[in-house]
Amino acid sequence: MMKKLLVFLFLILVIAVFALQFQPVKQTVAAVITKPTYLNKGGATIKERVKVPNNYKRVVYDSTSFQYYIRHQNLKNYGAKVINYDGEPYFYQLGHLGVLDIDVPSNGLQQCADALIRLRSEYLWETNQKSKIGFEFTSGHYCSWNKYAEGYRPKVNGNKVTFHKTASSNHSKINFYNYLNLIYTYSGTMSLNNELKEITSIKDLKIGDMLIVGGFPGHVIMIADIVENEAGERRFLLIQGNTPAQSIHLLKNLDDTSISPWYKLQLNSEISVPGFTFTNSKFVRFIDE
């Protein structure tokens, strides 16, 4: 009997330790009691799904911009679950109020940084800016879509990377996704943290900018919408991918349910999102934005 009791207590301890890594106690309670004032369940895009707070207006962007592209991302029907790459629901379903209508490759590679790389790359592809598609590996070596399409492939030896023409030219969309799988393999939060331009003023933040901590593991989330009032105060919507690879989703604000899903963001501060806490916030921007 004592042995069974010890086994039971051990299992409870393991579950508790695992759960605390994802902040479930506080966040589960907050998620259950949250009734988002700004939710429009019938909204089919990020912009339509979330209403603007009183006395705020959405910041205006050109219709051809990356900012407009992100704000108008299509969402699955309200209530859609966050799904892992293997087709199974993610264990925690209380931290989001929208799931982007973007597939999750079954290879498990499209994790947090990769999901945002995917969004950026799809935008450049769709707006015929393919020459701008390129990212650094964690080693610092730059890998462009143009070179990949021409048949150049990396040879990786430790931290040394060289590129050699070993394949025929292929500029197809299918090969574009092969390229992204390569980027997902050798890039991540650390490479984005090192490569991208840092934004040093909240006033300068734009949709598409990212809150990041580089590391193994690190994490990164993207600003999906911004509103501003006459006093210049701003509120932000956030989206994220995650590990394991899963649906990109629009986040609730479980730390301040009175304004959820909008967030107040500050530089060099602690910012908590469902599943992760950034202890010293840093924002970066894709080059050419």
PDB file of C-alpha atoms in Angstrom:
ATOM      1  CA  MET A   1       0.000   0.000   0.000  1.00  0.00           C
ATOM      2  CA  MET A   2       2.826   2.367   0.922  1.00  0.00           C
ATOM      3  CA  LYS A   3       4.577   1.590  -2.359  1.00  0.00           C
ATOM      4  CA  LYS A   4       1.461   2.489  -4.351  1.00  0.00           C
ATOM      5  CA  LEU A   5       1.124   5.716  -2.387  1.00  0.00           C
ATOM      6  CA  LEU A   6       4.728   6.684  -3.117  1.00  0.00           C
ATOM      7  CA  VAL A   7       4.260   5.967  -6.816  1.00  0.00           C
ATOM      8  CA  PHE A   8       1.101   8.079  -6.837  1.00  0.00           C
ATOM      9  CA  LEU A   9       2.836  10.991  -5.082  1.00  0.00           C
ATOM     10  CA  PHE A  10       5.763  10.770  -7.512  1.00  0.00           C
ATOM     11  CA  LEU A  11       3.412  10.984 -10.499  1.00  0.00           C
ATOM     12  CA  ILE A  12       1.677  14.009  -9.000  1.00  0.00           C
ATOM     13  CA  LEU A  13       5.062  15.698  -8.495  1.00  0.00           C
ATOM     14  CA  VAL A  14       6.137  15.026 -12.092  1.00  0.00           C
ATOM     15  CA  ILE A  15       2.873  16.418 -13.447  1.00  0.00           C
ATOM     16  CA  ALA A  16       3.169  19.510 -11.239  1.00  0.00           C
ATOM     17  CA  VAL A  17       6.750  20.243 -12.332  1.00  0.00           C
ATOM     18  CA  PHE A  18       5.838  19.835 -16.001  1.00  0.00           C
ATOM     19  CA  ALA A  19       2.764  22.002 -15.642  1.00  0.00           C
ATOM     20  CA  LEU A  20       4.576  24.849 -13.915  1.00  0.00           C
ATOM     21  CA  GLN A  21       6.873  25.202 -16.917  1.00  0.00           C
ATOM     22  CA  PHE A  22       3.835  26.423 -18.826  1.00  0.00           C
ATOM     23  CA  GLN A  23       2.357  28.650 -16.092  1.00  0.00           C
ATOM     24  CA  PRO A  24      -0.930  26.701 -16.070  1.00  0.00           C
ATOM     25  CA  VAL A  25      -2.180  27.494 -12.591  1.00  0.00           C
ATOM     26  CA  LYS A  26      -2.446  31.265 -12.962  1.00  0.00           C
ATOM     27  CA  GLN A  27      -3.191  31.170 -16.654  1.00  0.00           C
ATOM     28  CA  THR A  28      -5.862  28.487 -16.491  1.00  0.00           C
ATOM     29  CA  VAL A  29      -7.798  30.426 -13.845  1.00  0.00           C
ATOM     30  CA  ALA A  30      -7.449  33.646 -15.844  1.00  0.00           C
ATOM     31  CA  ALA A  31      -8.534  31.970 -19.065  1.00  0.00           C
ATOM     32  CA  VAL A  32     -11.613  30.459 -17.487  1.00  0.00           C
ATOM     33  CA  ILE A  33     -12.866  33.738 -16.041  1.00  0.00           C
ATOM     34  CA  THR A  34     -11.931  35.862 -19.078  1.00  0.00           C
ATOM     35  CA  LYS A  35     -14.847  37.064 -21.175  1.00  0.00           C
ATOM     36  CA  PRO A  36     -13.183  39.155 -23.887  1.00  0.00           C
ATOM     37  CA  THR A  37     -15.089  42.396 -24.354  1.00  0.00           C
ATOM     38  CA  TYR A  38     -13.372  42.925 -27.666  1.00  0.00           C
ATOM     39  CA  LEU A  39     -14.160  39.547 -29.220  1.00  0.00           C
ATOM     40  CA  ASN A  40     -16.153  39.219 -32.434  1.00  0.00           C
ATOM     41  CA  LYS A  41     -16.683  35.479 -32.823  1.00  0.00           C
ATOM     42  CA  GLY A  42     -17.755  35.876 -36.442  1.00  0.00           C
ATOM     43  CA  GLY A  43     -14.610  37.724 -37.470  1.00  0.00           C
ATOM     44  CA  ALA A  44     -12.787  35.916 -40.270  1.00  0.00           C
ATOM     45  CA  THR A  45      -9.499  37.851 -40.060  1.00  0.00           C
ATOM     46  CA  ILE A  46      -7.350  39.163 -37.217  1.00  0.00           C
ATOM     47  CA  LYS A  47      -8.760  42.637 -37.804  1.00  0.00           C
ATOM     48  CA  GLU A  48     -12.358  41.421 -37.818  1.00  0.00           C
ATOM     49  CA  ARG A  49     -11.971  39.040 -34.854  1.00  0.00           C
ATOM     50  CA  VAL A  50     -10.926  41.745 -32.362  1.00  0.00           C
ATOM     51  CA  LYS A  51     -12.753  45.023 -31.777  1.00  0.00           C
ATOM     52  CA  VAL A  52     -10.997  48.321 -31.122  1.00  0.00           C
ATOM     53  CA  PRO A  53     -11.105  49.673 -27.531  1.00  0.00           C
ATOM     54  CA  ASN A  54     -13.041  52.879 -26.937  1.00  0.00           C
ATOM     55  CA  ASN A  55     -11.163  56.035 -27.921  1.00  0.00           C
ATOM     56  CA  TYR A  56      -8.573  54.057 -29.897  1.00  0.00           C
ATOM     57  CA  LYS A  57      -8.061  53.765 -33.648  1.00  0.00           C
ATOM     58  CA  ARG A  58      -6.142  51.232 -35.675  1.00  0.00           C
ATOM     59  CA  VAL A  59      -2.808  52.505 -36.969  1.00  0.00           C
ATOM     60  CA  VAL A  60      -3.095  52.878 -40.753  1.00  0.00           C
ATOM     61  CA  TYR A  61      -0.813  50.973 -43.144  1.00  0.00           C
ATOM     62  CA  ASP A  62      -0.579  50.801 -46.917  1.00  0.00           C
ATOM     63  CA  SER A  63      -2.556  47.950 -48.445  1.00  0.00           C
ATOM     64  CA  THR A  64       0.581  46.484 -50.047  1.00  0.00           C
ATOM     65  CA  SER A  65       2.583  46.435 -46.800  1.00  0.00           C
ATOM     66  CA  PHE A  66       3.625  43.525 -44.615  1.00  0.00           C
ATOM     67  CA  GLN A  67       1.698  45.174 -41.783  1.00  0.00           C
ATOM     68  CA  TYR A  68      -1.566  45.093 -43.756  1.00  0.00           C
ATOM     69  CA  TYR A  69      -0.854  41.482 -44.773  1.00  0.00           C
ATOM     70  CA  ILE A  70      -0.513  40.334 -41.150  1.00  0.00           C
ATOM     71  CA  ARG A  71      -3.522  42.302 -39.883  1.00  0.00           C
ATOM     72  CA  HIS A  72      -5.699  40.679 -42.555  1.00  0.00           C
ATOM     73  CA  GLN A  73      -4.560  37.097 -42.033  1.00  0.00           C
ATOM     74  CA  ASN A  74      -7.482  34.673 -42.315  1.00  0.00           C
ATOM     75  CA  LEU A  75      -8.585  32.859 -39.192  1.00  0.00           C
ATOM     76  CA  LYS A  76     -10.309  29.528 -38.816  1.00  0.00           C
ATOM     77  CA  ASN A  77     -13.818  29.574 -37.332  1.00  0.00           C
ATOM     78  CA  TYR A  78     -14.003  30.712 -33.720  1.00  0.00           C
ATOM     79  CA  GLY A  79     -13.372  27.822 -31.350  1.00  0.00           C
ATOM     80  CA  ALA A  80     -10.798  26.140 -33.597  1.00  0.00           C
ATOM     81  CA  LYS A  81      -8.146  24.291 -31.602  1.00  0.00           C
ATOM     82  CA  VAL A  82      -4.398  24.755 -31.757  1.00  0.00           C
ATOM     83  CA  ILE A  83      -3.176  21.609 -33.505  1.00  0.00           C
ATOM     84  CA  ASN A  84       0.278  20.071 -33.279  1.00  0.00           C
ATOM     85  CA  TYR A  85       2.202  18.952 -36.368  1.00  0.00           C
ATOM     86  CA  ASP A  86       1.087  15.339 -35.768  1.00  0.00           C
ATOM     87  CA  GLY A  87      -2.573  16.315 -36.055  1.00  0.00           C
ATOM     88  CA  GLU A  88      -3.256  16.091 -32.320  1.00  0.00           C
ATOM     89  CA  PRO A  89      -4.594  19.046 -30.293  1.00  0.00           C
ATOM     90  CA  TYR A  90      -2.043  20.931 -28.204  1.00  0.00           C
ATOM     91  CA  PHE A  91      -2.507  20.117 -24.508  1.00  0.00           C
ATOM     92  CA  TYR A  92      -3.330  23.750 -23.581  1.00  0.00           C
ATOM     93  CA  GLN A  93      -6.290  25.339 -25.389  1.00  0.00           C
ATOM     94  CA  LEU A  94      -7.150  28.262 -23.096  1.00  0.00           C
ATOM     95  CA  GLY A  95      -4.634  30.860 -24.275  1.00  0.00           C
ATOM     96  CA  HIS A  96      -5.932  31.793 -27.725  1.00  0.00           C
ATOM     97  CA  LEU A  97      -9.021  33.248 -29.404  1.00  0.00           C
ATOM     98  CA  GLY A  98      -8.081  32.614 -33.007  1.00  0.00           C
ATOM     99  CA  VAL A  99      -6.101  30.178 -35.143  1.00  0.00           C
ATOM    100  CA  LEU A 100      -4.539  31.363 -38.394  1.00  0.00           C
ATOM    101  CA  ASP A 101      -5.629  29.441 -41.476  1.00  0.00           C
ATOM    102  CA  ILE A 102      -2.103  28.263 -42.282  1.00  0.00           C
ATOM    103  CA  ASP A 103      -1.083  24.621 -42.469  1.00  0.00           C
ATOM    104  CA  VAL A 104       1.416  23.035 -40.078  1.00  0.00           C
ATOM    105  CA  PRO A 105       3.844  20.718 -41.909  1.00  0.00           C
ATOM    106  CA  SER A 106       3.838  17.190 -40.520  1.00  0.00           C
ATOM    107  CA  ASN A 107       7.651  17.129 -40.280  1.00  0.00           C
ATOM    108  CA  GLY A 108       7.574  19.055 -36.988  1.00  0.00           C
ATOM    109  CA  LEU A 109      10.049  21.723 -38.139  1.00  0.00           C
ATOM    110  CA  GLN A 110       7.798  24.814 -38.220  1.00  0.00           C
ATOM    111  CA  GLN A 111       8.230  25.874 -34.601  1.00  0.00           C
ATOM    112  CA  CYS A 112       8.023  29.329 -32.994  1.00  0.00           C
ATOM    113  CA  ALA A 113      10.611  31.291 -35.008  1.00  0.00           C
ATOM    114  CA  ASP A 114       9.921  29.219 -38.112  1.00  0.00           C
ATOM    115  CA  ALA A 115       6.220  30.075 -38.093  1.00  0.00           C
ATOM    116  CA  LEU A 116       7.037  33.783 -38.281  1.00  0.00           C
ATOM    117  CA  ILE A 117       9.705  33.173 -40.917  1.00  0.00           C
ATOM    118  CA  ARG A 118       6.962  31.390 -42.864  1.00  0.00           C
ATOM    119  CA  LEU A 119       4.654  34.416 -42.655  1.00  0.00           C
ATOM    120  CA  ARG A 120       7.390  36.774 -43.800  1.00  0.00           C
ATOM    121  CA  SER A 121       8.435  34.496 -46.663  1.00  0.00           C
ATOM    122  CA  GLU A 122       4.874  33.941 -47.880  1.00  0.00           C
ATOM    123  CA  TYR A 123       4.327  37.697 -47.982  1.00  0.00           C
ATOM    124  CA  LEU A 124       7.474  38.276 -50.043  1.00  0.00           C
ATOM    125  CA  TRP A 125       6.500  35.433 -52.379  1.00  0.00           C
ATOM    126  CA  GLU A 126       2.945  36.671 -52.874  1.00  0.00           C
ATOM    127  CA  THR A 127       4.063  40.275 -53.514  1.00  0.00           C
ATOM    128  CA  ASN A 128       6.736  39.230 -56.031  1.00  0.00           C
ATOM    129  CA  GLN A 129       9.651  40.224 -53.797  1.00  0.00           C
ATOM    130  CA  LYS A 130      11.292  36.813 -53.965  1.00  0.00           C
ATOM    131  CA  SER A 131      14.794  38.283 -54.183  1.00  0.00           C
ATOM    132  CA  LYS A 132      14.367  39.489 -50.591  1.00  0.00           C
ATOM    133  CA  ILE A 133      13.678  35.998 -49.214  1.00  0.00           C
ATOM    134  CA  GLY A 134      16.718  34.975 -47.220  1.00  0.00           C
ATOM    135  CA  PHE A 135      17.736  34.269 -43.643  1.00  0.00           C
ATOM    136  CA  GLU A 136      20.872  33.638 -41.660  1.00  0.00           C
ATOM    137  CA  PHE A 137      21.646  30.259 -40.146  1.00  0.00           C
ATOM    138  CA  THR A 138      22.513  30.196 -36.459  1.00  0.00           C
ATOM    139  CA  SER A 139      26.133  30.030 -37.637  1.00  0.00           C
ATOM    140  CA  GLY A 140      25.680  33.460 -39.254  1.00  0.00           C
ATOM    141  CA  HIS A 141      25.797  32.228 -42.867  1.00  0.00           C
ATOM    142  CA  TYR A 142      23.160  33.773 -45.143  1.00  0.00           C
ATOM    143  CA  CYS A 143      20.966  31.468 -47.223  1.00  0.00           C
ATOM    144  CA  SER A 144      18.805  33.059 -49.914  1.00  0.00           C
ATOM    145  CA  TRP A 145      15.866  31.607 -51.783  1.00  0.00           C
ATOM    146  CA  ASN A 146      17.323  32.763 -55.111  1.00  0.00           C
ATOM    147  CA  LYS A 147      20.503  30.736 -54.620  1.00  0.00           C
ATOM    148  CA  TYR A 148      18.557  27.725 -53.385  1.00  0.00           C
ATOM    149  CA  ALA A 149      16.269  27.924 -56.428  1.00  0.00           C
ATOM    150  CA  GLU A 150      19.357  27.986 -58.662  1.00  0.00           C
ATOM    151  CA  GLY A 151      20.468  24.673 -57.126  1.00  0.00           C
ATOM    152  CA  TYR A 152      22.929  25.743 -54.429  1.00  0.00           C
ATOM    153  CA  ARG A 153      22.877  23.659 -51.248  1.00  0.00           C
ATOM    154  CA  PRO A 154      24.777  24.085 -47.983  1.00  0.00           C
ATOM    155  CA  LYS A 155      27.489  21.742 -46.813  1.00  0.00           C
ATOM    156  CA  VAL A 156      27.590  22.002 -43.028  1.00  0.00           C
ATOM    157  CA  ASN A 157      30.686  20.991 -41.081  1.00  0.00           C
ATOM    158  CA  GLY A 158      30.319  22.124 -37.489  1.00  0.00           C
ATOM    159  CA  ASN A 159      30.093  25.918 -37.604  1.00  0.00           C
ATOM    160  CA  LYS A 160      31.519  26.049 -41.114  1.00  0.00           C
ATOM    161  CA  VAL A 161      29.028  26.297 -43.982  1.00  0.00           C
ATOM    162  CA  THR A 162      29.815  26.365 -47.699  1.00  0.00           C
ATOM    163  CA  PHE A 163      27.373  26.407 -50.611  1.00  0.00           C
ATOM    164  CA  HIS A 164      27.718  24.275 -53.737  1.00  0.00           C
ATOM    165  CA  LYS A 165      25.591  23.837 -56.851  1.00  0.00           C
ATOM    166  CA  THR A 166      24.385  20.245 -56.477  1.00  0.00           C
ATOM    167  CA  ALA A 167      20.831  20.446 -57.828  1.00  0.00           C
ATOM    168  CA  SER A 168      19.121  21.684 -60.966  1.00  0.00           C
ATOM    169  CA  SER A 169      17.330  25.029 -60.977  1.00  0.00           C
ATOM    170  CA  ASN A 170      13.811  24.856 -59.609  1.00  0.00           C
ATOM    171  CA  HIS A 171      11.787  28.000 -58.864  1.00  0.00           C
ATOM    172  CA  SER A 172       8.507  26.208 -58.039  1.00  0.00           C
ATOM    173  CA  LYS A 173       6.353  26.782 -54.951  1.00  0.00           C
ATOM    174  CA  ILE A 174       6.984  23.180 -53.893  1.00  0.00           C
ATOM    175  CA  ASN A 175      10.726  23.809 -53.924  1.00  0.00           C
ATOM    176  CA  PHE A 176      10.126  27.048 -52.020  1.00  0.00           C
ATOM    177  CA  TYR A 177       8.708  24.965 -49.183  1.00  0.00           C
ATOM    178  CA  ASN A 178      11.745  22.680 -49.379  1.00  0.00           C
ATOM    179  CA  TYR A 179      13.843  25.815 -48.927  1.00  0.00           C
ATOM    180  CA  LEU A 180      11.816  26.837 -45.880  1.00  0.00           C
ATOM    181  CA  ASN A 181      12.353  23.403 -44.327  1.00  0.00           C
ATOM    182  CA  LEU A 182      16.096  23.991 -44.692  1.00  0.00           C
ATOM    183  CA  ILE A 183      15.776  27.387 -43.001  1.00  0.00           C
ATOM    184  CA  TYR A 184      13.703  25.873 -40.200  1.00  0.00           C
ATOM    185  CA  THR A 185      16.485  23.333 -39.632  1.00  0.00           C
ATOM    186  CA  TYR A 186      19.389  25.762 -39.372  1.00  0.00           C
ATOM    187  CA  SER A 187      17.745  29.008 -38.194  1.00  0.00           C
ATOM    188  CA  GLY A 188      15.749  29.918 -35.093  1.00  0.00           C
ATOM    189  CA  THR A 189      15.344  32.450 -32.319  1.00  0.00           C
ATOM    190  CA  MET A 190      19.094  32.855 -31.875  1.00  0.00           C
ATOM    191  CA  SER A 191      19.740  33.640 -35.541  1.00  0.00           C
ATOM    192  CA  LEU A 192      16.799  36.069 -35.711  1.00  0.00           C
ATOM    193  CA  ASN A 193      17.962  37.725 -32.498  1.00  0.00           C
ATOM    194  CA  ASN A 194      21.439  38.235 -33.950  1.00  0.00           C
ATOM    195  CA  GLU A 195      20.434  39.093 -37.512  1.00  0.00           C
ATOM    196  CA  LEU A 196      17.507  41.477 -37.228  1.00  0.00           C
ATOM    197  CA  LYS A 197      17.288  45.178 -36.456  1.00  0.00           C
ATOM    198  CA  GLU A 198      16.438  46.022 -32.847  1.00  0.00           C
ATOM    199  CA  ILE A 199      13.614  48.511 -32.218  1.00  0.00           C
ATOM    200  CA  THR A 200      14.393  50.772 -29.286  1.00  0.00           C
ATOM    201  CA  SER A 201      11.161  52.758 -28.920  1.00  0.00           C
ATOM    202  CA  ILE A 202       7.607  51.568 -28.323  1.00  0.00           C
ATOM    203  CA  LYS A 203       6.457  54.470 -30.509  1.00  0.00           C
ATOM    204  CA  ASP A 204       8.402  52.972 -33.419  1.00  0.00           C
ATOM    205  CA  LEU A 205       6.870  49.491 -33.186  1.00  0.00           C
ATOM    206  CA  LYS A 206       4.933  48.269 -36.206  1.00  0.00           C
ATOM    207  CA  ILE A 207       2.822  45.243 -36.999  1.00  0.00           C
ATOM    208  CA  GLY A 208       5.201  42.441 -37.931  1.00  0.00           C
ATOM    209  CA  ASP A 209       7.793  43.419 -35.316  1.00  0.00           C
ATOM    210  CA  MET A 210       8.696  40.647 -32.900  1.00  0.00           C
ATOM    211  CA  LEU A 211       9.248  40.257 -29.174  1.00  0.00           C
ATOM    212  CA  ILE A 212      12.196  37.885 -28.882  1.00  0.00           C
ATOM    213  CA  VAL A 213      14.589  36.095 -26.594  1.00  0.00           C
ATOM    214  CA  GLY A 214      17.245  34.178 -28.479  1.00  0.00           C
ATOM    215  CA  GLY A 215      18.360  30.863 -27.082  1.00  0.00           C
ATOM    216  CA  PHE A 216      18.135  27.107 -26.984  1.00  0.00           C
ATOM    217  CA  PRO A 217      15.277  27.208 -26.400  1.00  0.00           C
ATOM    218  CA  GLY A 218      14.249  30.814 -26.875  1.00  0.00           C
ATOM    219  CA  HIS A 219      10.923  32.196 -27.978  1.00  0.00           C
ATOM    220  CA  VAL A 220       9.549  34.823 -30.331  1.00  0.00           C
ATOM    221  CA  ILE A 221       6.080  36.266 -30.941  1.00  0.00           C
ATOM    222  CA  MET A 222       4.823  38.783 -33.507  1.00  0.00           C
ATOM    223  CA  ILE A 223       2.756  41.954 -33.231  1.00  0.00           C
ATOM    224  CA  ALA A 224      -0.400  41.349 -35.278  1.00  0.00           C
ATOM    225  CA  ASP A 225      -2.251  44.635 -34.799  1.00  0.00           C
ATOM    226  CA  ILE A 226      -1.802  48.061 -33.179  1.00  0.00           C
ATOM    227  CA  VAL A 227      -4.300  50.671 -31.995  1.00  0.00           C
ATOM    228  CA  GLU A 228      -3.557  54.139 -30.669  1.00  0.00           C
ATOM    229  CA  ASN A 229      -5.492  56.868 -28.840  1.00  0.00           C
ATOM    230  CA  GLU A 230      -5.163  60.658 -29.069  1.00  0.00           C
ATOM    231  CA  ALA A 231      -2.700  60.677 -26.176  1.00  0.00           C
ATOM    232  CA  GLY A 232      -0.390  58.381 -28.133  1.00  0.00           C
ATOM    233  CA  GLU A 233      -1.009  55.354 -25.931  1.00  0.00           C
ATOM    234  CA  ARG A 234      -0.867  52.073 -27.806  1.00  0.00           C
ATOM    235  CA  ARG A 235      -2.306  48.566 -27.452  1.00  0.00           C
ATOM    236  CA  PHE A 236      -1.102  45.496 -29.327  1.00  0.00           C
ATOM    237  CA  LEU A 237      -2.336  42.094 -30.506  1.00  0.00           C
ATOM    238  CA  LEU A 238       0.121  39.200 -30.534  1.00  0.00           C
ATOM    239  CA  ILE A 239       0.430  35.943 -32.467  1.00  0.00           C
ATOM    240  CA  GLN A 240       2.763  33.004 -31.975  1.00  0.00           C
ATOM    241  CA  GLY A 241       3.809  29.607 -33.193  1.00  0.00           C
ATOM    242  CA  ASN A 242       5.276  27.280 -30.610  1.00  0.00           C
ATOM    243  CA  THR A 243       7.177  24.128 -29.767  1.00  0.00           C
ATOM    244  CA  PRO A 244       6.151  21.481 -30.616  1.00  0.00           C
ATOM    245  CA  ALA A 245       5.346  22.798 -34.105  1.00  0.00           C
ATOM    246  CA  GLN A 246       1.703  23.844 -34.064  1.00  0.00           C
ATOM    247  CA  SER A 247      -0.931  26.210 -35.422  1.00  0.00           C
ATOM    248  CA  ILE A 248      -0.060  29.902 -35.396  1.00  0.00           C
ATOM    249  CA  HIS A 249      -2.554  31.466 -33.010  1.00  0.00           C
ATOM    250  CA  LEU A 250      -3.843  34.827 -31.759  1.00  0.00           C
ATOM    251  CA  LEU A 251      -3.145  35.211 -28.051  1.00  0.00           C
ATOM    252  CA  LYS A 252      -5.331  36.209 -25.134  1.00  0.00           C
ATOM    253  CA  ASN A 253      -3.885  38.501 -22.476  1.00  0.00           C
ATOM    254  CA  LEU A 254      -4.172  36.423 -19.305  1.00  0.00           C
ATOM    255  CA  ASP A 255      -2.229  38.903 -17.176  1.00  0.00           C
ATOM    256  CA  ASP A 256      -4.687  41.742 -17.816  1.00  0.00           C
ATOM    257  CA  THR A 257      -8.058  40.237 -18.646  1.00  0.00           C
ATOM    258  CA  SER A 258      -9.695  43.669 -18.574  1.00  0.00           C
ATOM    259  CA  ILE A 259      -8.124  44.555 -21.934  1.00  0.00           C
ATOM    260  CA  SER A 260      -7.607  41.048 -23.355  1.00  0.00           C
ATOM    261  CA  PRO A 261      -6.630  40.242 -26.028  1.00  0.00           C
ATOM    262  CA  TRP A 262      -4.936  43.641 -26.299  1.00  0.00           C
ATOM    263  CA  TYR A 263      -1.566  44.081 -24.595  1.00  0.00           C
ATOM    264  CA  LYS A 264       0.334  47.038 -23.184  1.00  0.00           C
ATOM    265  CA  LEU A 265       3.985  46.592 -24.174  1.00  0.00           C
ATOM    266  CA  GLN A 266       7.070  48.187 -22.679  1.00  0.00           C
ATOM    267  CA  LEU A 267      10.766  47.907 -23.458  1.00  0.00           C
ATOM    268  CA  ASN A 268      13.082  46.119 -21.035  1.00  0.00           C
ATOM    269  CA  SER A 269      10.150  44.821 -19.017  1.00  0.00           C
ATOM    270  CA  GLU A 270       8.625  41.477 -18.086  1.00  0.00           C
ATOM    271  CA  ILE A 271       5.899  40.437 -20.530  1.00  0.00           C
ATOM    272  CA  SER A 272       3.914  37.238 -20.033  1.00  0.00           C
ATOM    273  CA  VAL A 273       2.004  35.494 -22.807  1.00  0.00           C
ATOM    274  CA  PRO A 274       0.259  32.125 -22.600  1.00  0.00           C
ATOM    275  CA  GLY A 275       3.012  29.562 -22.131  1.00  0.00           C
ATOM    276  CA  PHE A 276       6.004  31.898 -21.820  1.00  0.00           C
ATOM    277  CA  THR A 277       7.382  34.908 -19.935  1.00  0.00           C
ATOM    278  CA  PHE A 278       9.845  37.340 -21.518  1.00  0.00           C
ATOM    279  CA  THR A 279      11.839  38.628 -18.557  1.00  0.00           C
ATOM    280  CA  ASN A 280      13.547  41.501 -20.388  1.00  0.00           C
ATOM    281  CA  SER A 281      11.626  42.468 -23.510  1.00  0.00           C
ATOM    282  CA  LYS A 282      13.476  43.099 -26.760  1.00  0.00           C
ATOM    283  CA  PHE A 283      11.849  43.837 -30.126  1.00  0.00           C
ATOM    284  CA  VAL A 284      13.287  43.178 -33.586  1.00  0.00           C
ATOM    285  CA  ARG A 285      12.149  43.809 -37.161  1.00  0.00           C
ATOM    286  CA  PHE A 286      12.667  41.990 -40.439  1.00  0.00           C
ATOM    287  CA  ILE A 287      15.135  43.790 -42.671  1.00  0.00           C
ATOM    288  CA  ASP A 288      13.679  46.117 -45.348  1.00  0.00           C
ATOM    289  CA  GLU A 289      10.606  46.950 -43.262  1.00  0.00           C
TER     290      GLU A 289
END
